[in-house]
mmCIF file of C-alpha atoms in Angstrom:
data_model
loop_
_atom_site.group_PDB
_atom_site.id
_atom_site.type_symbol
_atom_site.label_atom_id
_atom_site.label_comp_id
_atom_site.label_asym_id
_atom_site.label_seq_id
_atom_site.Cartn_x
_atom_site.Cartn_y
_atom_site.Cartn_z
ATOM 1 C CA UNK N 1 83.975 118.584 96.759
ATOM 2 C CA UNK N 2 84.912 116.946 100.046
ATOM 3 C CA UNK N 3 88.168 114.997 99.992
ATOM 4 C CA UNK N 4 89.445 112.430 102.462
ATOM 5 C CA UNK N 5 92.907 110.846 102.302
ATOM 6 C CA UNK N 6 93.995 108.076 104.625
ATOM 7 C CA UNK N 7 97.555 106.919 105.279
ATOM 8 C CA UNK N 8 99.199 104.531 105.314
ATOM 9 C CA UNK N 9 97.258 102.156 103.050
ATOM 10 C CA UNK N 10 98.433 99.198 105.120
ATOM 11 C CA UNK N 11 100.017 98.807 108.529
ATOM 12 C CA UNK N 12 101.556 95.673 109.970
ATOM 13 C CA UNK N 13 102.103 95.703 113.723
ATOM 14 C CA UNK N 14 103.424 93.331 116.306
ATOM 15 C CA UNK N 15 101.103 92.696 119.216
ATOM 16 C CA UNK N 16 101.673 95.487 121.758
ATOM 17 C CA UNK N 17 103.304 97.830 119.224
ATOM 18 C CA UNK N 18 101.365 101.104 119.355
ATOM 19 C CA UNK N 19 100.861 103.180 116.217
ATOM 20 C CA UNK N 20 98.677 105.846 114.587
ATOM 21 C CA UNK N 21 96.569 106.090 111.455
ATOM 22 C CA UNK N 22 96.102 109.407 109.674
ATOM 23 C CA UNK N 23 93.037 110.893 107.998
ATOM 24 C CA UNK N 24 93.537 114.194 106.154
ATOM 25 C CA UNK N 25 90.429 115.989 104.969
ATOM 26 C CA UNK N 26 89.330 118.962 102.906
ATOM 27 C CA UNK N 27 85.790 120.139 103.567
ATOM 28 C CA UNK N 28 84.287 123.578 103.928
ATOM 29 C CA UNK N 29 82.428 123.580 107.203
ATOM 30 C CA UNK N 30 83.000 120.210 108.825
ATOM 31 C CA UNK N 31 79.912 118.947 110.621
ATOM 32 C CA UNK N 32 81.461 115.686 111.747
ATOM 33 C CA UNK N 33 84.349 113.286 111.189
ATOM 34 C CA UNK N 34 83.581 109.592 111.550
ATOM 35 C CA UNK N 35 85.734 106.525 112.120
ATOM 36 C CA UNK N 36 84.545 103.030 111.178
ATOM 37 C CA UNK N 37 86.013 99.579 111.514
ATOM 38 C CA UNK N 38 85.446 97.019 108.747
ATOM 39 C CA UNK N 39 86.176 93.315 109.077
ATOM 40 C CA UNK N 40 86.616 91.173 105.938
ATOM 41 C CA UNK N 41 83.290 90.304 104.328
ATOM 42 C CA UNK N 42 81.298 92.597 106.598
ATOM 43 C CA UNK N 43 79.853 96.070 106.557
ATOM 44 C CA UNK N 44 81.593 98.978 108.298
ATOM 45 C CA UNK N 45 80.934 99.294 112.011
ATOM 46 C CA UNK N 46 80.684 102.740 113.599
ATOM 47 C CA UNK N 47 83.434 103.664 116.107
ATOM 48 C CA UNK N 48 83.520 107.428 116.760
ATOM 49 C CA UNK N 49 82.220 110.810 115.709
ATOM 50 C CA UNK N 50 84.323 113.933 116.267
ATOM 51 C CA UNK N 51 82.752 117.349 115.799
ATOM 52 C CA UNK N 52 85.359 120.018 116.512
ATOM 53 C CA UNK N 53 89.118 120.515 116.608
ATOM 54 C CA UNK N 54 90.646 119.428 119.886
ATOM 55 C CA UNK N 55 88.022 116.795 120.553
ATOM 56 C CA UNK N 56 89.151 113.310 121.564
ATOM 57 C CA UNK N 57 87.252 110.037 122.015
ATOM 58 C CA UNK N 58 88.371 106.672 123.330
ATOM 59 C CA UNK N 59 87.142 103.120 123.118
ATOM 60 C CA UNK N 60 89.237 100.313 124.566
ATOM 61 C CA UNK N 61 92.640 100.487 122.803
ATOM 62 C CA UNK N 62 91.495 103.100 120.268
ATOM 63 C CA UNK N 63 91.708 106.855 120.628
ATOM 64 C CA UNK N 64 90.597 109.323 117.962
ATOM 65 C CA UNK N 65 91.710 112.953 117.823
ATOM 66 C CA UNK N 66 90.785 115.843 115.533
ATOM 67 C CA UNK N 67 92.505 118.986 114.255
ATOM 68 C CA UNK N 68 91.324 121.458 111.633
ATOM 69 C CA UNK N 69 92.992 119.479 108.849
ATOM 70 C CA UNK N 70 93.302 115.891 110.008
ATOM 71 C CA UNK N 71 92.305 113.182 112.420
ATOM 72 C CA UNK N 72 94.387 110.468 113.991
ATOM 73 C CA UNK N 73 93.326 107.058 115.202
ATOM 74 C CA UNK N 74 95.802 105.878 117.810
ATOM 75 C CA UNK N 75 95.972 102.168 118.564
ATOM 76 C CA UNK N 76 97.597 101.495 121.924
ATOM 77 C CA UNK N 77 99.103 98.057 122.645
ATOM 78 C CA UNK N 78 97.131 96.410 119.820
ATOM 79 C CA UNK N 79 95.958 92.812 119.911
ATOM 80 C CA UNK N 80 95.363 90.486 116.937
ATOM 81 C CA UNK N 81 91.609 91.132 117.238
ATOM 82 C CA UNK N 82 92.276 94.791 116.317
ATOM 83 C CA UNK N 83 93.174 93.615 112.810
ATOM 84 C CA UNK N 84 90.707 95.259 110.412
ATOM 85 C CA UNK N 85 90.349 98.033 107.873
ATOM 86 C CA UNK N 86 89.725 101.410 109.472
ATOM 87 C CA UNK N 87 87.715 103.923 107.461
ATOM 88 C CA UNK N 88 87.497 107.675 107.941
ATOM 89 C CA UNK N 89 84.609 109.786 106.626
ATOM 90 C CA UNK N 90 83.542 113.424 106.737
ATOM 91 C CA UNK N 91 80.187 115.166 106.714
ATOM 92 C CA UNK N 92 79.998 118.544 105.009
ATOM 93 C CA UNK N 93 77.800 121.480 105.882
ATOM 94 C CA UNK N 94 74.816 121.123 103.598
ATOM 95 C CA UNK N 95 73.759 117.507 103.419
ATOM 96 C CA UNK N 96 73.688 114.081 105.061
ATOM 97 C CA UNK N 97 76.117 112.247 102.796
ATOM 98 C CA UNK N 98 79.376 110.934 104.162
ATOM 99 C CA UNK N 99 82.526 111.070 101.997
ATOM 100 C CA UNK N 100 84.882 108.184 102.769
ATOM 101 C CA UNK N 101 88.614 107.683 102.530
ATOM 102 C CA UNK N 102 90.038 104.496 101.017
ATOM 103 C CA UNK N 103 90.909 103.064 104.432
ATOM 104 C CA UNK N 104 93.932 101.724 106.295
ATOM 105 C CA UNK N 105 94.236 97.964 106.652
ATOM 106 C CA UNK N 106 95.811 97.066 109.991
ATOM 107 C CA UNK N 107 97.284 93.622 110.630
ATOM 108 C CA UNK N 108 98.408 92.780 114.159
ATOM 109 C CA UNK N 109 100.637 89.715 114.544
ATOM 110 C CA UNK N 110 100.755 87.747 117.778
ATOM 111 C CA UNK G 1 68.130 92.260 115.850
ATOM 112 C CA UNK G 2 67.476 95.822 114.726
ATOM 113 C CA UNK G 3 69.523 97.027 111.826
ATOM 114 C CA UNK G 4 69.910 97.055 108.066
ATOM 115 C CA UNK G 5 69.175 93.885 106.123
ATOM 116 C CA UNK G 6 70.512 93.349 102.606
ATOM 117 C CA UNK G 7 69.623 90.558 100.211
ATOM 118 C CA UNK G 8 71.052 88.669 98.452
ATOM 119 C CA UNK G 9 74.531 88.249 99.959
ATOM 120 C CA UNK G 10 76.071 86.997 96.725
ATOM 121 C CA UNK G 11 74.994 87.109 93.083
ATOM 122 C CA UNK G 12 76.513 86.341 89.716
ATOM 123 C CA UNK G 13 74.948 88.101 86.728
ATOM 124 C CA UNK G 14 75.574 87.789 83.032
ATOM 125 C CA UNK G 15 76.275 90.915 81.010
ATOM 126 C CA UNK G 16 73.000 92.585 80.087
ATOM 127 C CA UNK G 17 70.924 91.000 82.822
ATOM 128 C CA UNK G 18 69.056 93.071 85.397
ATOM 129 C CA UNK G 19 68.519 92.643 89.116
ATOM 130 C CA UNK G 20 67.352 94.411 92.248
ATOM 131 C CA UNK G 21 69.361 94.561 95.441
ATOM 132 C CA UNK G 22 67.078 94.739 98.437
ATOM 133 C CA UNK G 23 67.653 96.856 101.540
ATOM 134 C CA UNK G 24 65.414 97.179 104.586
ATOM 135 C CA UNK G 25 65.908 98.932 107.922
ATOM 136 C CA UNK G 26 63.802 98.743 111.067
ATOM 137 C CA UNK G 27 65.168 101.745 112.964
ATOM 138 C CA UNK G 28 62.733 104.287 111.499
ATOM 139 C CA UNK G 29 65.629 106.195 109.964
ATOM 140 C CA UNK G 30 64.758 108.830 107.394
ATOM 141 C CA UNK G 31 68.091 108.714 105.575
ATOM 142 C CA UNK G 32 69.209 105.762 103.478
ATOM 143 C CA UNK G 33 72.184 105.292 101.180
ATOM 144 C CA UNK G 34 73.692 102.939 98.636
ATOM 145 C CA UNK G 35 77.473 102.686 98.344
ATOM 146 C CA UNK G 36 79.738 100.503 96.275
ATOM 147 C CA UNK G 37 83.157 99.424 97.497
ATOM 148 C CA UNK G 38 85.973 98.482 95.141
ATOM 149 C CA UNK G 39 89.459 97.373 96.280
ATOM 150 C CA UNK G 40 91.641 100.364 97.159
ATOM 151 C CA UNK G 41 88.917 102.830 96.166
ATOM 152 C CA UNK G 42 86.919 103.297 99.332
ATOM 153 C CA UNK G 43 83.158 103.644 99.478
ATOM 154 C CA UNK G 44 81.529 105.575 96.642
ATOM 155 C CA UNK G 45 77.986 106.898 96.989
ATOM 156 C CA UNK G 46 75.559 105.703 94.307
ATOM 157 C CA UNK G 47 72.203 107.097 95.453
ATOM 158 C CA UNK G 48 70.682 108.355 98.647
ATOM 159 C CA UNK G 49 67.278 109.219 100.072
ATOM 160 C CA UNK G 50 66.237 111.685 102.759
ATOM 161 C CA UNK G 51 62.768 110.226 103.157
ATOM 162 C CA UNK G 52 60.015 108.251 101.488
ATOM 163 C CA UNK G 53 59.428 109.483 97.944
ATOM 164 C CA UNK G 54 62.682 111.489 97.820
ATOM 165 C CA UNK G 55 65.860 110.245 96.172
ATOM 166 C CA UNK G 56 68.975 111.864 94.727
ATOM 167 C CA UNK G 57 72.114 110.907 92.840
ATOM 168 C CA UNK G 58 75.473 110.410 94.481
ATOM 169 C CA UNK G 59 78.936 110.280 92.912
ATOM 170 C CA UNK G 60 78.477 107.211 90.676
ATOM 171 C CA UNK G 61 74.778 106.823 89.717
ATOM 172 C CA UNK G 62 75.142 105.722 86.083
ATOM 173 C CA UNK G 63 73.676 102.282 85.429
ATOM 174 C CA UNK G 64 71.589 102.260 88.599
ATOM 175 C CA UNK G 65 68.134 103.320 89.737
ATOM 176 C CA UNK G 66 66.434 103.546 93.108
ATOM 177 C CA UNK G 67 63.018 104.073 94.610
ATOM 178 C CA UNK G 68 61.829 104.826 98.142
ATOM 179 C CA UNK G 69 58.141 104.077 98.537
ATOM 180 C CA UNK G 70 58.350 103.414 102.283
ATOM 181 C CA UNK G 71 60.596 104.547 105.134
ATOM 182 C CA UNK G 72 61.850 100.980 105.618
ATOM 183 C CA UNK G 73 62.842 99.920 102.096
ATOM 184 C CA UNK G 74 65.358 101.297 99.618
ATOM 185 C CA UNK G 75 65.947 98.889 96.691
ATOM 186 C CA UNK G 76 68.734 99.426 94.148
ATOM 187 C CA UNK G 77 68.048 98.399 90.562
ATOM 188 C CA UNK G 78 70.755 97.446 88.089
ATOM 189 C CA UNK G 79 69.663 97.594 84.456
ATOM 190 C CA UNK G 80 71.780 95.966 81.737
ATOM 191 C CA UNK G 81 74.575 94.762 84.008
ATOM 192 C CA UNK G 82 78.149 95.476 82.899
ATOM 193 C CA UNK G 83 81.489 94.081 84.168
ATOM 194 C CA UNK G 84 82.263 97.530 85.636
ATOM 195 C CA UNK G 85 79.421 96.939 88.106
ATOM 196 C CA UNK G 86 81.268 94.042 89.704
ATOM 197 C CA UNK G 87 81.654 95.266 93.266
ATOM 198 C CA UNK G 88 80.484 94.945 96.831
ATOM 199 C CA UNK G 89 77.347 96.977 97.502
ATOM 200 C CA UNK G 90 76.466 98.361 100.916
ATOM 201 C CA UNK G 91 73.225 99.871 102.054
ATOM 202 C CA UNK G 92 73.211 102.159 105.091
ATOM 203 C CA UNK G 93 70.756 104.213 107.098
ATOM 204 C CA UNK G 94 71.038 107.053 109.589
ATOM 205 C CA UNK G 95 69.027 109.305 111.822
ATOM 206 C CA UNK G 96 70.227 112.862 111.899
ATOM 207 C CA UNK G 97 73.903 113.767 112.305
ATOM 208 C CA UNK G 98 75.193 110.501 113.682
ATOM 209 C CA UNK G 99 76.907 107.371 112.465
ATOM 210 C CA UNK G 100 75.500 105.291 109.674
ATOM 211 C CA UNK G 101 74.360 101.736 110.295
ATOM 212 C CA UNK G 102 75.511 99.528 107.442
ATOM 213 C CA UNK G 103 74.162 96.280 106.126
ATOM 214 C CA UNK G 104 76.405 93.262 105.606
ATOM 215 C CA UNK G 105 76.754 93.871 101.875
ATOM 216 C CA UNK G 106 75.978 92.180 98.554
ATOM 217 C CA UNK G 107 78.897 90.822 96.558
ATOM 218 C CA UNK G 108 78.011 91.094 92.864
ATOM 219 C CA UNK G 109 79.977 89.625 89.986
ATOM 220 C CA UNK G 110 79.076 90.411 86.373
ATOM 221 C CA UNK G 111 80.494 87.981 83.827
#
């Protein structure tokens, strides 16, 4: 069974203080690793898909990277509007069901 | 706006009551999913569908039922509601191997 572990559970940052979130996964035959952002009271919003080790994707202050065992979401010079829960999910080889981690809640103080 | 629409947004049920959570998408996606989200537990898959007339169980299907008579609609039925079903429910849809589009969720409380 696919397993996804995210750390830390919560992260408090000062505005401008860069940091990284970790997503460790166990899946035989990764077809894709997904990052989502979720704001309170809303559904998750798609950010990135990574398909193979070494791949990187960027969007504004966010950069996602992928190795064979984990993915990192780097937040560079965060702003208060980056405060959200960030979810990681993996897609295994034989189906179309994503398996999600529990998420990292990021709070950025001005 | 195109996307996934869930109704209702909030509901309080008494133990033993039944209800249907509605989900509709207008993106012509074949794949649809129901997840529940509990604090600190992440999203757990309840049921999913790969096309009209085809459904399958996820990780936590007990106490729920689904149907998929059209491509657009994927309702989730709760029979004999229990306090353990208090949660936030999300419906999602996808094309092939790409990101899901989620609805805004239904917050359900069973008392």
